[in-house]
Amino acid sequence: MNIVTFIKRWSLPVAICAGTLIYLLFSHVTPLIPVGDTVGPLLVDFLPYGMFLILYVTFCKIELRDMRPRLWHLWLQLIRVGTACLLAWVITMTSSPTLKLILEGVFICVICPTAAAAAVVTEKLGGSIASLTIFTIIDNLVTSVTIPLLFPLVEKEADIPFLATSLAVLRNVTVVLVAPLILAMLTRRIAPRLNARICRTRNFGFYMWCVNLAIVTGVTIHNILFSSVSHTTLLWLLMLPLAVTLLLFATGKAVGRRYDENISAGQAMGQKNTVVAIWLTVTFLNPLAAVAPGAYVIWQNMVNSWQLWYKEKYGCVKW
């Protein structure tokens, strides 16, 4: 197996390793630190623009008539919100600050919305982009309501204005998800030749997502290395998201399988917008808990990598 084939087969782990290595080099090698301090924030600022381009290319392949709510959308929302409410109640009953911190990390991994990039991985796995996209929009709308309601229970000292928080989440949805969708639909209607050319591009959105993943991984490694919690607490914040990742993917697939959409439902439930999760945690909850959604981004992409490998080897996604 040559190096190009290896990178193509294991694109997501390669992106994670590359993001980790580049961050460590430009943050710990003295001559490179000034470059890292300058370029690092620019790369983070690039993330929304990169995601816009990724989703625009992906959404050009959607038929508008396929974008309709499905029954499994409702079931997954009920499970997600119900689980989040249960975790919020458990947190209110917890007197240990350390346990509360760990549970907040689990809570934010569950309550945060589906990642816009889930559509890219869903396409690669052979699922329905349209079904996943409409779920993602619904998921973010539901999140914009549930977060202002549940966060004051989780962190009683948090000052969370309902309207401002809802608008902040909705703004993220509009800029990152809805805008490229509208532009893609306009392209399909007004410039069909351009749309056809875009549709012929294979894996562009996926490899662009790998670039974004490398940047997000660098941010995650930074948060882990500069965390001030104890080693034991840090280990819990790193490992519990693995269990949450597997549980959410499995739940989504179990529900979706009943409607012959196990791939789309699995990604809808399991692939989370961890950038939004980290922002919500740092802004409204205990900032130390932000390690958990940071770890989640690594675990969810390891699951995605295994699914992609399995599909390439056996021609299907089955687990």
mmCIF file of C-alpha atoms in Angstrom:
data_model
loop_
_atom_site.group_PDB
_atom_site.id
_atom_site.type_symbol
_atom_site.label_atom_id
_atom_site.label_comp_id
_atom_site.label_asym_id
_atom_site.label_seq_id
_atom_site.Cartn_x
_atom_site.Cartn_y
_atom_site.Cartn_z
ATOM 1 C CA MET A 1 0.000 0.000 0.000
ATOM 2 C CA ASN A 2 1.561 3.333 -1.079
ATOM 3 C CA ILE A 3 1.318 6.521 0.948
ATOM 4 C CA VAL A 4 -1.472 8.060 -1.192
ATOM 5 C CA THR A 5 -3.644 4.944 -0.867
ATOM 6 C CA PHE A 6 -3.018 4.860 2.872
ATOM 7 C CA ILE A 7 -4.045 8.514 3.307
ATOM 8 C CA LYS A 8 -7.201 7.992 1.231
ATOM 9 C CA ARG A 9 -8.181 4.893 3.206
ATOM 10 C CA TRP A 10 -7.503 6.422 6.619
ATOM 11 C CA SER A 11 -8.228 10.081 5.894
ATOM 12 C CA LEU A 12 -9.889 10.886 9.234
ATOM 13 C CA PRO A 13 -7.211 9.366 11.540
ATOM 14 C CA VAL A 14 -4.524 10.967 9.345
ATOM 15 C CA ALA A 15 -6.262 14.345 9.751
ATOM 16 C CA ILE A 16 -6.427 13.866 13.542
ATOM 17 C CA CYS A 17 -2.746 12.889 13.735
ATOM 18 C CA ALA A 18 -1.734 15.735 11.416
ATOM 19 C CA GLY A 19 -3.669 18.280 13.467
ATOM 20 C CA THR A 20 -2.074 16.990 16.681
ATOM 21 C CA LEU A 21 1.461 16.962 15.270
ATOM 22 C CA ILE A 22 1.196 20.397 13.649
ATOM 23 C CA TYR A 23 -0.201 21.917 16.851
ATOM 24 C CA LEU A 24 2.574 20.398 18.979
ATOM 25 C CA LEU A 25 5.276 21.558 16.561
ATOM 26 C CA PHE A 26 4.038 25.140 16.335
ATOM 27 C CA SER A 27 3.311 25.452 20.062
ATOM 28 C CA HIS A 28 6.390 23.747 21.561
ATOM 29 C CA VAL A 29 9.274 24.215 19.091
ATOM 30 C CA THR A 30 10.659 27.639 19.978
ATOM 31 C CA PRO A 31 11.442 28.960 16.452
ATOM 32 C CA LEU A 32 7.969 27.953 15.253
ATOM 33 C CA ILE A 33 5.941 29.391 18.151
ATOM 34 C CA PRO A 34 5.615 32.933 16.651
ATOM 35 C CA VAL A 35 4.314 31.404 13.416
ATOM 36 C CA GLY A 36 1.821 29.288 15.348
ATOM 37 C CA ASP A 37 0.638 32.284 17.381
ATOM 38 C CA THR A 38 -0.031 34.181 14.151
ATOM 39 C CA VAL A 39 -1.391 31.468 11.871
ATOM 40 C CA GLY A 40 -3.351 29.444 14.488
ATOM 41 C CA PRO A 41 -6.114 32.028 15.089
ATOM 42 C CA LEU A 42 -6.409 32.572 11.323
ATOM 43 C CA LEU A 43 -7.011 28.858 10.789
ATOM 44 C CA VAL A 44 -9.681 28.827 13.488
ATOM 45 C CA ASP A 45 -11.354 31.830 11.826
ATOM 46 C CA PHE A 46 -11.276 29.903 8.540
ATOM 47 C CA LEU A 47 -13.432 27.065 9.908
ATOM 48 C CA PRO A 48 -16.887 28.585 9.167
ATOM 49 C CA TYR A 49 -15.848 29.540 5.620
ATOM 50 C CA GLY A 50 -14.408 26.104 4.968
ATOM 51 C CA MET A 51 -17.588 24.499 6.284
ATOM 52 C CA PHE A 52 -19.710 26.762 4.072
ATOM 53 C CA LEU A 53 -17.802 25.610 0.974
ATOM 54 C CA ILE A 54 -17.937 21.951 2.036
ATOM 55 C CA LEU A 55 -21.694 22.014 2.540
ATOM 56 C CA TYR A 56 -22.369 24.025 -0.608
ATOM 57 C CA VAL A 57 -20.659 21.357 -2.718
ATOM 58 C CA THR A 58 -22.479 18.587 -0.843
ATOM 59 C CA PHE A 59 -25.914 20.256 -1.002
ATOM 60 C CA CYS A 60 -25.647 20.726 -4.770
ATOM 61 C CA LYS A 61 -26.309 16.979 -4.971
ATOM 62 C CA ILE A 62 -29.627 17.168 -3.066
ATOM 63 C CA GLU A 63 -33.035 17.001 -4.727
ATOM 64 C CA LEU A 64 -35.285 19.503 -2.950
ATOM 65 C CA ARG A 65 -38.269 17.140 -3.128
ATOM 66 C CA ASP A 66 -36.345 14.637 -0.970
ATOM 67 C CA MET A 67 -36.064 17.097 1.919
ATOM 68 C CA ARG A 68 -39.026 16.173 4.067
ATOM 69 C CA PRO A 69 -39.336 15.202 7.739
ATOM 70 C CA ARG A 70 -39.340 11.504 8.576
ATOM 71 C CA LEU A 71 -40.804 9.708 11.561
ATOM 72 C CA TRP A 72 -37.349 8.693 12.794
ATOM 73 C CA HIS A 73 -36.514 12.415 13.121
ATOM 74 C CA LEU A 74 -39.168 12.676 15.838
ATOM 75 C CA TRP A 75 -38.000 9.555 17.677
ATOM 76 C CA LEU A 76 -34.371 10.695 17.781
ATOM 77 C CA GLN A 77 -35.369 14.139 19.050
ATOM 78 C CA LEU A 78 -37.432 12.590 21.834
ATOM 79 C CA ILE A 79 -34.550 10.319 22.829
ATOM 80 C CA ARG A 80 -31.960 13.114 22.725
ATOM 81 C CA VAL A 81 -34.001 15.669 24.653
ATOM 82 C CA GLY A 82 -35.251 13.040 27.120
ATOM 83 C CA THR A 83 -31.707 11.853 27.844
ATOM 84 C CA ALA A 84 -30.516 15.453 28.260
ATOM 85 C CA CYS A 85 -33.352 16.183 30.699
ATOM 86 C CA LEU A 86 -32.476 13.069 32.708
ATOM 87 C CA LEU A 87 -28.806 14.107 32.880
ATOM 88 C CA ALA A 88 -29.789 17.658 33.913
ATOM 89 C CA TRP A 89 -31.901 16.218 36.742
ATOM 90 C CA VAL A 90 -29.035 13.957 37.902
ATOM 91 C CA ILE A 91 -26.674 16.955 37.898
ATOM 92 C CA THR A 92 -29.060 18.931 40.105
ATOM 93 C CA MET A 93 -28.994 16.036 42.600
ATOM 94 C CA THR A 94 -25.178 15.870 42.652
ATOM 95 C CA SER A 95 -23.274 17.432 45.549
ATOM 96 C CA SER A 96 -19.744 16.488 44.460
ATOM 97 C CA PRO A 97 -18.113 19.276 42.362
ATOM 98 C CA THR A 98 -15.908 16.753 40.540
ATOM 99 C CA LEU A 99 -18.800 14.456 39.648
ATOM 100 C CA LYS A 100 -20.854 17.470 38.585
ATOM 101 C CA LEU A 101 -18.038 18.582 36.276
ATOM 102 C CA ILE A 102 -17.807 15.133 34.667
ATOM 103 C CA LEU A 103 -21.582 14.892 34.231
ATOM 104 C CA GLU A 104 -21.658 18.339 32.636
ATOM 105 C CA GLY A 105 -19.179 17.039 30.068
ATOM 106 C CA VAL A 106 -21.475 14.100 29.292
ATOM 107 C CA PHE A 107 -24.535 16.369 29.227
ATOM 108 C CA ILE A 108 -23.067 18.765 26.658
ATOM 109 C CA CYS A 109 -22.075 15.843 24.405
ATOM 110 C CA VAL A 110 -25.701 14.671 24.391
ATOM 111 C CA ILE A 111 -27.487 18.018 24.105
ATOM 112 C CA CYS A 112 -25.310 19.634 21.426
ATOM 113 C CA PRO A 113 -26.811 19.525 17.927
ATOM 114 C CA THR A 114 -25.895 17.399 14.934
ATOM 115 C CA ALA A 115 -22.833 18.594 13.045
ATOM 116 C CA ALA A 116 -23.399 20.221 9.677
ATOM 117 C CA ALA A 117 -20.503 18.094 8.391
ATOM 118 C CA ALA A 118 -22.527 14.951 9.112
ATOM 119 C CA ALA A 119 -23.976 15.348 5.612
ATOM 120 C CA VAL A 120 -20.487 14.960 4.118
ATOM 121 C CA VAL A 121 -19.769 11.691 5.940
ATOM 122 C CA THR A 122 -23.308 10.446 5.281
ATOM 123 C CA GLU A 123 -22.777 10.916 1.542
ATOM 124 C CA LYS A 124 -19.476 9.044 1.730
ATOM 125 C CA LEU A 125 -21.171 6.151 3.556
ATOM 126 C CA GLY A 126 -24.038 5.980 1.065
ATOM 127 C CA GLY A 127 -26.795 7.459 3.239
ATOM 128 C CA SER A 128 -29.405 10.077 2.396
ATOM 129 C CA ILE A 129 -27.981 13.608 2.415
ATOM 130 C CA ALA A 130 -31.451 15.148 2.131
ATOM 131 C CA SER A 131 -32.870 13.213 5.067
ATOM 132 C CA LEU A 132 -29.845 14.007 7.217
ATOM 133 C CA THR A 133 -29.904 17.693 6.277
ATOM 134 C CA ILE A 134 -33.536 18.259 7.207
ATOM 135 C CA PHE A 135 -32.898 16.427 10.500
ATOM 136 C CA THR A 136 -29.909 18.687 11.200
ATOM 137 C CA ILE A 137 -32.041 21.788 10.693
ATOM 138 C CA ILE A 138 -34.761 20.428 12.998
ATOM 139 C CA ASP A 139 -32.137 19.343 15.524
ATOM 140 C CA ASN A 140 -30.612 22.806 15.726
ATOM 141 C CA LEU A 141 -34.023 24.446 16.064
ATOM 142 C CA VAL A 142 -34.911 22.124 18.949
ATOM 143 C CA THR A 143 -31.512 22.810 20.531
ATOM 144 C CA SER A 144 -32.097 26.570 20.377
ATOM 145 C CA VAL A 145 -35.093 26.040 22.684
ATOM 146 C CA THR A 146 -33.838 23.281 25.003
ATOM 147 C CA ILE A 147 -30.458 24.846 25.830
ATOM 148 C CA PRO A 148 -31.864 28.036 27.442
ATOM 149 C CA LEU A 149 -34.326 25.874 29.383
ATOM 150 C CA LEU A 150 -31.891 23.239 30.673
ATOM 151 C CA PHE A 151 -28.654 25.144 31.197
ATOM 152 C CA PRO A 152 -29.921 27.124 34.236
ATOM 153 C CA LEU A 153 -30.730 23.779 35.885
ATOM 154 C CA VAL A 154 -27.258 22.414 35.175
ATOM 155 C CA GLU A 155 -25.367 25.559 36.190
ATOM 156 C CA LYS A 156 -27.533 27.572 38.571
ATOM 157 C CA GLU A 157 -25.246 30.606 38.482
ATOM 158 C CA ALA A 158 -25.302 30.789 34.693
ATOM 159 C CA ASP A 159 -26.852 33.920 33.239
ATOM 160 C CA ILE A 160 -28.579 32.602 30.131
ATOM 161 C CA PRO A 161 -31.000 34.997 28.420
ATOM 162 C CA PHE A 162 -33.475 32.824 26.552
ATOM 163 C CA LEU A 163 -33.856 34.960 23.431
ATOM 164 C CA ALA A 164 -30.164 35.861 23.067
ATOM 165 C CA THR A 165 -29.041 32.235 23.423
ATOM 166 C CA SER A 166 -31.677 30.959 20.999
ATOM 167 C CA LEU A 167 -30.702 33.576 18.442
ATOM 168 C CA ALA A 168 -27.017 32.710 18.822
ATOM 169 C CA VAL A 169 -27.718 29.040 18.033
ATOM 170 C CA LEU A 170 -30.049 29.961 15.174
ATOM 171 C CA ARG A 171 -27.440 32.323 13.739
ATOM 172 C CA ASN A 172 -24.990 29.448 13.663
ATOM 173 C CA VAL A 173 -27.568 27.305 11.829
ATOM 174 C CA THR A 174 -28.325 30.038 9.297
ATOM 175 C CA VAL A 175 -24.726 30.883 8.465
ATOM 176 C CA VAL A 176 -23.271 27.393 8.432
ATOM 177 C CA LEU A 177 -26.204 25.267 7.259
ATOM 178 C CA VAL A 178 -29.123 27.154 5.723
ATOM 179 C CA ALA A 179 -27.141 29.679 3.642
ATOM 180 C CA PRO A 180 -25.138 27.072 1.667
ATOM 181 C CA LEU A 181 -28.328 25.027 1.228
ATOM 182 C CA ILE A 182 -30.183 27.994 -0.309
ATOM 183 C CA LEU A 183 -27.200 28.845 -2.506
ATOM 184 C CA ALA A 184 -26.989 25.230 -3.682
ATOM 185 C CA MET A 185 -30.704 25.175 -4.545
ATOM 186 C CA LEU A 186 -30.315 28.436 -6.494
ATOM 187 C CA THR A 187 -27.342 26.989 -8.345
ATOM 188 C CA ARG A 188 -29.385 23.918 -9.293
ATOM 189 C CA ARG A 189 -32.192 26.157 -10.589
ATOM 190 C CA ILE A 190 -30.254 28.998 -12.246
ATOM 191 C CA ALA A 191 -26.973 27.373 -13.316
ATOM 192 C CA PRO A 192 -27.660 23.681 -14.028
ATOM 193 C CA ARG A 193 -24.389 23.225 -15.934
ATOM 194 C CA LEU A 194 -22.362 24.510 -13.013
ATOM 195 C CA ASN A 195 -24.411 22.326 -10.667
ATOM 196 C CA ALA A 196 -23.757 19.261 -12.846
ATOM 197 C CA ARG A 197 -20.022 20.008 -12.829
ATOM 198 C CA ILE A 198 -20.039 20.337 -9.045
ATOM 199 C CA CYS A 199 -21.953 17.063 -8.725
ATOM 200 C CA ARG A 200 -19.245 15.312 -10.724
ATOM 201 C CA THR A 201 -16.590 16.249 -8.178
ATOM 202 C CA ARG A 202 -15.922 13.220 -6.036
ATOM 203 C CA ASN A 203 -14.837 13.455 -2.402
ATOM 204 C CA PHE A 204 -14.030 17.200 -2.545
ATOM 205 C CA GLY A 205 -16.281 17.979 0.403
ATOM 206 C CA PHE A 206 -14.925 15.018 2.344
ATOM 207 C CA TYR A 207 -11.278 15.993 1.954
ATOM 208 C CA MET A 208 -12.090 19.614 2.757
ATOM 209 C CA TRP A 209 -13.725 18.326 5.931
ATOM 210 C CA CYS A 210 -10.496 16.487 6.754
ATOM 211 C CA VAL A 211 -8.684 19.844 6.649
ATOM 212 C CA ASN A 212 -11.273 21.311 9.023
ATOM 213 C CA LEU A 213 -10.927 18.266 11.266
ATOM 214 C CA ALA A 214 -7.168 18.767 11.526
ATOM 215 C CA ILE A 215 -7.753 22.359 12.695
ATOM 216 C CA VAL A 216 -10.421 21.330 15.221
ATOM 217 C CA THR A 217 -8.094 18.597 16.523
ATOM 218 C CA GLY A 218 -5.400 21.197 17.166
ATOM 219 C CA VAL A 219 -7.873 23.227 19.232
ATOM 220 C CA THR A 220 -8.878 20.059 21.112
ATOM 221 C CA ILE A 221 -5.283 19.133 21.954
ATOM 222 C CA HIS A 222 -4.721 22.685 23.208
ATOM 223 C CA ASN A 223 -7.740 22.425 25.547
ATOM 224 C CA ILE A 224 -6.583 19.050 26.869
ATOM 225 C CA LEU A 225 -2.978 20.128 27.508
ATOM 226 C CA PHE A 226 -4.000 23.338 29.253
ATOM 227 C CA SER A 227 -6.764 21.788 31.344
ATOM 228 C CA SER A 228 -6.325 22.443 35.070
ATOM 229 C CA VAL A 229 -8.299 19.424 36.335
ATOM 230 C CA SER A 230 -6.707 16.439 38.069
ATOM 231 C CA HIS A 231 -5.381 13.537 36.010
ATOM 232 C CA THR A 232 -8.211 11.272 37.181
ATOM 233 C CA THR A 233 -10.900 13.801 36.296
ATOM 234 C CA LEU A 234 -9.209 14.457 32.962
ATOM 235 C CA LEU A 235 -9.240 10.725 32.227
ATOM 236 C CA TRP A 236 -12.986 10.576 32.922
ATOM 237 C CA LEU A 237 -13.586 13.606 30.688
ATOM 238 C CA LEU A 238 -11.630 11.913 27.913
ATOM 239 C CA MET A 239 -13.017 8.373 28.177
ATOM 240 C CA LEU A 240 -16.704 8.886 29.017
ATOM 241 C CA PRO A 241 -17.270 10.648 25.655
ATOM 242 C CA LEU A 242 -16.135 7.404 23.995
ATOM 243 C CA ALA A 243 -18.994 5.537 25.700
ATOM 244 C CA VAL A 244 -21.412 8.354 24.804
ATOM 245 C CA THR A 245 -20.219 8.290 21.175
ATOM 246 C CA LEU A 246 -20.791 4.563 20.796
ATOM 247 C CA LEU A 247 -24.159 4.743 22.558
ATOM 248 C CA LEU A 248 -25.459 7.621 20.414
ATOM 249 C CA PHE A 249 -24.315 6.068 17.136
ATOM 250 C CA ALA A 250 -25.825 2.710 18.127
ATOM 251 C CA THR A 251 -29.109 4.320 19.200
ATOM 252 C CA GLY A 252 -29.414 6.263 15.963
ATOM 253 C CA LYS A 253 -28.716 3.184 13.870
ATOM 254 C CA ALA A 254 -31.170 1.060 15.869
ATOM 255 C CA VAL A 255 -33.978 3.583 15.315
ATOM 256 C CA GLY A 256 -33.046 4.278 11.689
ATOM 257 C CA ARG A 257 -32.894 0.587 10.820
ATOM 258 C CA ARG A 258 -36.659 0.342 11.334
ATOM 259 C CA TYR A 259 -37.082 2.920 8.554
ATOM 260 C CA ASP A 260 -34.282 1.638 6.313
ATOM 261 C CA GLU A 261 -32.144 4.697 7.083
ATOM 262 C CA ASN A 262 -29.653 3.366 9.600
ATOM 263 C CA ILE A 263 -26.720 5.252 8.042
ATOM 264 C CA SER A 264 -28.403 8.686 8.060
ATOM 265 C CA ALA A 265 -29.938 8.148 11.520
ATOM 266 C CA GLY A 266 -26.649 6.911 12.959
ATOM 267 C CA GLN A 267 -24.811 10.013 11.756
ATOM 268 C CA ALA A 268 -27.699 12.241 12.840
ATOM 269 C CA MET A 269 -27.526 10.985 16.419
ATOM 270 C CA GLY A 270 -23.803 10.353 16.713
ATOM 271 C CA GLN A 271 -21.971 13.076 14.785
ATOM 272 C CA LYS A 272 -22.083 16.221 16.916
ATOM 273 C CA ASN A 273 -21.243 19.876 16.355
ATOM 274 C CA THR A 274 -18.483 19.909 18.942
ATOM 275 C CA VAL A 275 -17.356 23.437 18.034
ATOM 276 C CA VAL A 276 -20.745 24.727 19.192
ATOM 277 C CA ALA A 277 -20.591 22.376 22.201
ATOM 278 C CA ILE A 278 -17.223 23.781 23.306
ATOM 279 C CA TRP A 279 -18.473 27.355 22.875
ATOM 280 C CA LEU A 280 -21.621 26.646 24.898
ATOM 281 C CA THR A 281 -19.625 24.971 27.660
ATOM 282 C CA VAL A 282 -17.048 27.740 27.956
ATOM 283 C CA THR A 283 -19.707 30.475 27.806
ATOM 284 C CA PHE A 284 -22.463 29.106 30.045
ATOM 285 C CA LEU A 285 -21.258 26.025 31.963
ATOM 286 C CA ASN A 286 -18.022 25.023 33.712
ATOM 287 C CA PRO A 287 -15.269 25.786 31.141
ATOM 288 C CA LEU A 288 -13.245 22.814 32.425
ATOM 289 C CA ALA A 289 -15.941 20.498 31.064
ATOM 290 C CA ALA A 290 -15.054 21.622 27.513
ATOM 291 C CA VAL A 291 -12.505 18.801 27.424
ATOM 292 C CA ALA A 292 -15.381 16.320 26.991
ATOM 293 C CA PRO A 293 -16.769 17.657 23.680
ATOM 294 C CA GLY A 294 -13.163 18.085 22.549
ATOM 295 C CA ALA A 295 -12.575 14.390 23.156
ATOM 296 C CA TYR A 296 -15.897 13.577 21.491
ATOM 297 C CA VAL A 297 -14.717 15.033 18.184
ATOM 298 C CA ILE A 298 -11.828 12.557 18.155
ATOM 299 C CA TRP A 299 -13.955 9.553 19.119
ATOM 300 C CA GLN A 300 -16.746 10.301 16.642
ATOM 301 C CA ASN A 301 -14.239 10.551 13.809
ATOM 302 C CA MET A 302 -12.599 7.294 14.835
ATOM 303 C CA VAL A 303 -16.060 5.689 14.567
ATOM 304 C CA ASN A 304 -16.564 7.334 11.178
ATOM 305 C CA SER A 305 -13.161 6.120 10.044
ATOM 306 C CA TRP A 306 -14.024 2.547 11.016
ATOM 307 C CA GLN A 307 -17.350 2.812 9.160
ATOM 308 C CA LEU A 308 -15.624 4.096 6.024
ATOM 309 C CA TRP A 309 -13.056 1.300 6.192
ATOM 310 C CA TYR A 310 -15.800 -1.303 6.673
ATOM 311 C CA LYS A 311 -17.814 0.051 3.743
ATOM 312 C CA GLU A 312 -14.761 0.019 1.476
ATOM 313 C CA LYS A 313 -13.871 -3.519 2.489
ATOM 314 C CA TYR A 314 -17.328 -5.124 2.580
ATOM 315 C CA GLY A 315 -19.426 -2.728 0.481
ATOM 316 C CA CYS A 316 -21.873 -1.864 3.258
ATOM 317 C CA VAL A 317 -22.113 -0.272 6.699
ATOM 318 C CA LYS A 318 -23.260 -2.811 9.258
ATOM 319 C CA TRP A 319 -22.914 -2.741 13.046
#
